[in-house]
C-alpha cells in the first residue's frame, strides 16, 4: 500500500466531499479557494490514486426496516496442514468463509481479526426473528464456523463514514 502525499488543500477537499459527496466541483472549488479546473484535477488525481474509492448514498437502516444491528464474533475451525506446514490444494476454511460472507446481504462489514475470534461481522437485520433465521439457516450452517458470540447495539452514539484527516 502506497501512502499518497496529501497537502492542506487535498485534505480540505476530502473533508468537504466526506461531508457531502454530491457537491458540484464549482461548490468544492469555492470552499477551498481554487478555480474549478485545478480543483477538478485534484479530485480526479485523488480518485485515480484510490484515495476516493467511490461515491455512495448512505441509507438510514431504521427507515428501511433494518432496526437491529448486531456485531458477531466468529471463530472458524483451524485448517489442517500437511507435512512441513504445506496446505492441501483444497481451499481453506478462511477462504471458503470469506467467499460465503460476500454473498450474505445481512452482513454489511466483515473484518479478519486478531485475538480469540477470527472474524467480526456487522449485521443489519429487521428484528430478532430475522437475526435468528440468519444465524440458524446461514451462519451456523457454514461448515467452517466453530463458535459465534453476538452483541446487539442498544443505541447509536456515533456513526460516521468520515475518516480523520490528520
mmCIF file of C-alpha atoms in Angstrom:
data_model
loop_
_atom_site.group_PDB
_atom_site.id
_atom_site.type_symbol
_atom_site.label_atom_id
_atom_site.label_comp_id
_atom_site.label_asym_id
_atom_site.label_seq_id
_atom_site.Cartn_x
_atom_site.Cartn_y
_atom_site.Cartn_z
ATOM 1 C CA UNK A 1 0.000 0.000 0.000
ATOM 2 C CA UNK A 2 1.476 3.245 -1.125
ATOM 3 C CA UNK A 3 0.605 6.224 1.014
ATOM 4 C CA UNK A 4 -0.442 9.214 -1.078
ATOM 5 C CA UNK A 5 1.021 12.596 -0.151
ATOM 6 C CA UNK A 6 -1.795 14.991 0.651
ATOM 7 C CA UNK A 7 -1.354 18.707 1.099
ATOM 8 C CA UNK A 8 -3.630 21.020 3.065
ATOM 9 C CA UNK A 9 -5.864 21.687 0.039
ATOM 10 C CA UNK A 10 -6.246 17.959 -0.731
ATOM 11 C CA UNK A 11 -7.268 17.325 2.881
ATOM 12 C CA UNK A 12 -9.795 20.149 2.769
ATOM 13 C CA UNK A 13 -11.276 18.793 -0.474
ATOM 14 C CA UNK A 14 -11.539 15.332 1.079
ATOM 15 C CA UNK A 15 -13.197 16.698 4.231
ATOM 16 C CA UNK A 16 -15.742 18.583 2.121
ATOM 17 C CA UNK A 17 -16.526 15.538 -0.037
ATOM 18 C CA UNK A 18 -16.811 13.263 3.006
ATOM 19 C CA UNK A 19 -19.439 15.612 4.395
ATOM 20 C CA UNK A 20 -21.330 15.909 1.086
ATOM 21 C CA UNK A 21 -20.227 13.882 -1.928
ATOM 22 C CA UNK A 22 -22.937 15.445 -4.085
ATOM 23 C CA UNK A 23 -21.440 18.909 -4.100
ATOM 24 C CA UNK A 24 -20.582 20.238 -7.527
ATOM 25 C CA UNK A 25 -16.967 20.836 -8.455
ATOM 26 C CA UNK A 26 -17.795 24.552 -8.522
ATOM 27 C CA UNK A 27 -19.006 24.434 -4.896
ATOM 28 C CA UNK A 28 -15.952 22.480 -3.735
ATOM 29 C CA UNK A 29 -13.625 24.837 -5.608
ATOM 30 C CA UNK A 30 -15.202 27.876 -3.929
ATOM 31 C CA UNK A 31 -14.831 26.331 -0.464
ATOM 32 C CA UNK A 32 -11.106 25.605 -0.981
ATOM 33 C CA UNK A 33 -10.377 28.893 -2.783
ATOM 34 C CA UNK A 34 -9.399 27.320 -6.100
ATOM 35 C CA UNK A 35 -10.736 27.845 -9.582
ATOM 36 C CA UNK A 36 -12.822 24.909 -10.862
ATOM 37 C CA UNK A 37 -10.212 23.444 -13.243
ATOM 38 C CA UNK A 38 -7.389 22.902 -10.704
ATOM 39 C CA UNK A 39 -9.934 21.666 -8.162
ATOM 40 C CA UNK A 40 -11.278 19.112 -10.632
ATOM 41 C CA UNK A 41 -7.715 17.976 -11.462
ATOM 42 C CA UNK A 42 -7.044 17.414 -7.752
ATOM 43 C CA UNK A 43 -10.278 15.440 -7.313
ATOM 44 C CA UNK A 44 -9.521 13.304 -10.386
ATOM 45 C CA UNK A 45 -5.986 12.636 -9.054
ATOM 46 C CA UNK A 46 -7.443 11.571 -5.690
ATOM 47 C CA UNK A 47 -9.934 9.276 -7.456
ATOM 48 C CA UNK A 48 -7.283 7.733 -9.735
ATOM 49 C CA UNK A 49 -4.942 7.156 -6.780
ATOM 50 C CA UNK A 50 -7.751 5.317 -4.976
ATOM 51 C CA UNK A 51 -7.922 7.822 -2.118
ATOM 52 C CA UNK A 52 -11.547 8.410 -3.119
ATOM 53 C CA UNK A 53 -12.842 4.873 -3.607
ATOM 54 C CA UNK A 54 -16.439 5.612 -4.541
ATOM 55 C CA UNK A 55 -19.424 7.889 -4.053
ATOM 56 C CA UNK A 56 -22.483 6.429 -2.336
ATOM 57 C CA UNK A 57 -25.807 7.295 -0.753
ATOM 58 C CA UNK A 58 -25.862 6.389 2.943
ATOM 59 C CA UNK A 59 -29.191 4.941 3.996
ATOM 60 C CA UNK A 60 -30.809 5.091 7.418
ATOM 61 C CA UNK A 61 -31.243 1.413 8.393
ATOM 62 C CA UNK A 62 -34.183 2.154 10.708
ATOM 63 C CA UNK A 63 -36.108 3.889 7.927
ATOM 64 C CA UNK A 64 -35.776 0.909 5.591
ATOM 65 C CA UNK A 65 -36.808 -1.647 8.198
ATOM 66 C CA UNK A 66 -33.374 -2.829 9.378
ATOM 67 C CA UNK A 67 -33.740 -1.790 13.007
ATOM 68 C CA UNK A 68 -31.495 -4.393 14.636
ATOM 69 C CA UNK A 69 -27.719 -4.054 14.475
ATOM 70 C CA UNK A 70 -25.591 -6.939 15.683
ATOM 71 C CA UNK A 71 -21.862 -7.464 15.924
ATOM 72 C CA UNK A 72 -20.977 -11.122 15.607
ATOM 73 C CA UNK A 73 -17.592 -12.594 16.503
ATOM 74 C CA UNK A 74 -16.895 -15.768 14.535
ATOM 75 C CA UNK A 75 -14.299 -18.427 15.255
ATOM 76 C CA UNK A 76 -13.510 -20.900 12.487
ATOM 77 C CA UNK A 77 -12.144 -24.388 12.624
ATOM 78 C CA UNK A 78 -8.415 -24.416 12.096
ATOM 79 C CA UNK A 79 -7.349 -25.893 8.785
ATOM 80 C CA UNK A 80 -5.142 -28.928 8.864
ATOM 81 C CA UNK A 81 -1.779 -28.700 7.225
ATOM 82 C CA UNK A 82 0.306 -31.442 5.717
ATOM 83 C CA UNK A 83 3.999 -32.050 6.261
ATOM 84 C CA UNK A 84 6.223 -29.011 6.891
ATOM 85 C CA UNK A 85 3.206 -26.706 7.040
ATOM 86 C CA UNK A 86 2.173 -27.358 3.430
ATOM 87 C CA UNK A 87 -1.505 -26.697 2.823
ATOM 88 C CA UNK A 88 -3.607 -29.036 0.795
ATOM 89 C CA UNK A 89 -4.715 -27.927 -2.655
ATOM 90 C CA UNK A 90 -8.307 -27.630 -1.421
ATOM 91 C CA UNK A 91 -9.398 -24.157 -0.371
ATOM 92 C CA UNK A 92 -9.010 -23.243 3.280
ATOM 93 C CA UNK A 93 -11.864 -22.697 5.751
ATOM 94 C CA UNK A 94 -10.923 -18.989 5.809
ATOM 95 C CA UNK A 95 -11.204 -18.680 2.024
ATOM 96 C CA UNK A 96 -14.498 -20.611 1.998
ATOM 97 C CA UNK A 97 -15.890 -18.425 4.774
ATOM 98 C CA UNK A 98 -14.794 -15.176 3.095
ATOM 99 C CA UNK A 99 -16.409 -16.262 -0.172
ATOM 100 C CA UNK A 100 -19.649 -17.130 1.630
ATOM 101 C CA UNK A 101 -19.804 -13.867 3.589
ATOM 102 C CA UNK A 102 -19.595 -11.914 0.342
ATOM 103 C CA UNK A 103 -22.990 -13.391 -0.597
ATOM 104 C CA UNK A 104 -24.834 -12.767 2.692
ATOM 105 C CA UNK A 105 -26.756 -9.481 2.355
ATOM 106 C CA UNK A 106 -27.273 -9.154 6.122
ATOM 107 C CA UNK A 107 -23.507 -8.832 6.618
ATOM 108 C CA UNK A 108 -22.531 -5.284 5.710
ATOM 109 C CA UNK A 109 -18.952 -5.487 7.014
ATOM 110 C CA UNK A 110 -16.579 -8.340 7.768
ATOM 111 C CA UNK A 111 -13.108 -7.996 9.249
ATOM 112 C CA UNK A 112 -10.423 -10.616 9.871
ATOM 113 C CA UNK A 113 -9.350 -10.096 13.475
ATOM 114 C CA UNK A 114 -6.507 -10.785 15.849
ATOM 115 C CA UNK A 115 -7.208 -12.420 19.185
ATOM 116 C CA UNK A 116 -9.623 -15.104 20.254
ATOM 117 C CA UNK A 117 -12.028 -14.840 17.315
ATOM 118 C CA UNK A 118 -11.208 -14.923 13.607
ATOM 119 C CA UNK A 119 -13.795 -12.525 12.170
ATOM 120 C CA UNK A 120 -16.024 -9.675 13.252
ATOM 121 C CA UNK A 121 -19.262 -9.225 11.308
ATOM 122 C CA UNK A 122 -21.537 -6.181 11.324
ATOM 123 C CA UNK A 123 -25.022 -7.480 10.651
ATOM 124 C CA UNK A 124 -28.139 -5.393 9.872
ATOM 125 C CA UNK A 125 -31.481 -7.207 10.124
ATOM 126 C CA UNK A 126 -35.144 -6.355 10.617
ATOM 127 C CA UNK A 127 -35.587 -7.790 14.094
ATOM 128 C CA UNK A 128 -34.637 -10.659 16.399
ATOM 129 C CA UNK A 129 -36.602 -13.180 14.313
ATOM 130 C CA UNK A 130 -34.652 -12.161 11.203
ATOM 131 C CA UNK A 131 -31.390 -12.408 13.166
ATOM 132 C CA UNK A 132 -32.336 -15.861 14.420
ATOM 133 C CA UNK A 133 -33.124 -17.045 10.878
ATOM 134 C CA UNK A 134 -29.803 -15.661 9.608
ATOM 135 C CA UNK A 135 -27.891 -17.356 12.414
ATOM 136 C CA UNK A 136 -29.624 -20.737 12.221
ATOM 137 C CA UNK A 137 -30.030 -21.065 8.462
ATOM 138 C CA UNK A 138 -26.884 -19.341 7.257
ATOM 139 C CA UNK A 139 -24.044 -18.551 9.642
ATOM 140 C CA UNK A 140 -24.183 -21.586 11.921
ATOM 141 C CA UNK A 141 -24.660 -23.906 8.947
ATOM 142 C CA UNK A 142 -21.384 -22.859 7.397
ATOM 143 C CA UNK A 143 -19.051 -25.860 7.749
ATOM 144 C CA UNK A 144 -16.056 -23.779 8.874
ATOM 145 C CA UNK A 145 -17.863 -21.985 11.730
ATOM 146 C CA UNK A 146 -16.867 -23.342 15.123
ATOM 147 C CA UNK A 147 -18.208 -20.695 17.508
ATOM 148 C CA UNK A 148 -20.031 -17.346 17.453
ATOM 149 C CA UNK A 149 -20.634 -14.620 20.016
ATOM 150 C CA UNK A 150 -23.180 -11.893 19.310
ATOM 151 C CA UNK A 151 -23.688 -8.423 20.743
ATOM 152 C CA UNK A 152 -26.522 -6.059 19.910
ATOM 153 C CA UNK A 153 -26.357 -2.287 19.581
ATOM 154 C CA UNK A 154 -28.687 -0.617 22.060
ATOM 155 C CA UNK A 155 -28.138 2.973 20.981
ATOM 156 C CA UNK A 156 -26.239 4.724 18.197
ATOM 157 C CA UNK A 157 -23.846 7.187 19.822
ATOM 158 C CA UNK A 158 -21.595 7.886 16.839
ATOM 159 C CA UNK A 159 -21.886 6.501 13.333
ATOM 160 C CA UNK A 160 -19.816 8.146 10.648
ATOM 161 C CA UNK A 161 -18.112 7.188 7.444
ATOM 162 C CA UNK A 162 -15.805 10.213 7.605
ATOM 163 C CA UNK A 163 -12.165 9.326 8.218
ATOM 164 C CA UNK A 164 -9.983 11.648 10.314
ATOM 165 C CA UNK A 165 -7.789 13.725 8.013
ATOM 166 C CA UNK A 166 -4.713 14.400 10.103
#
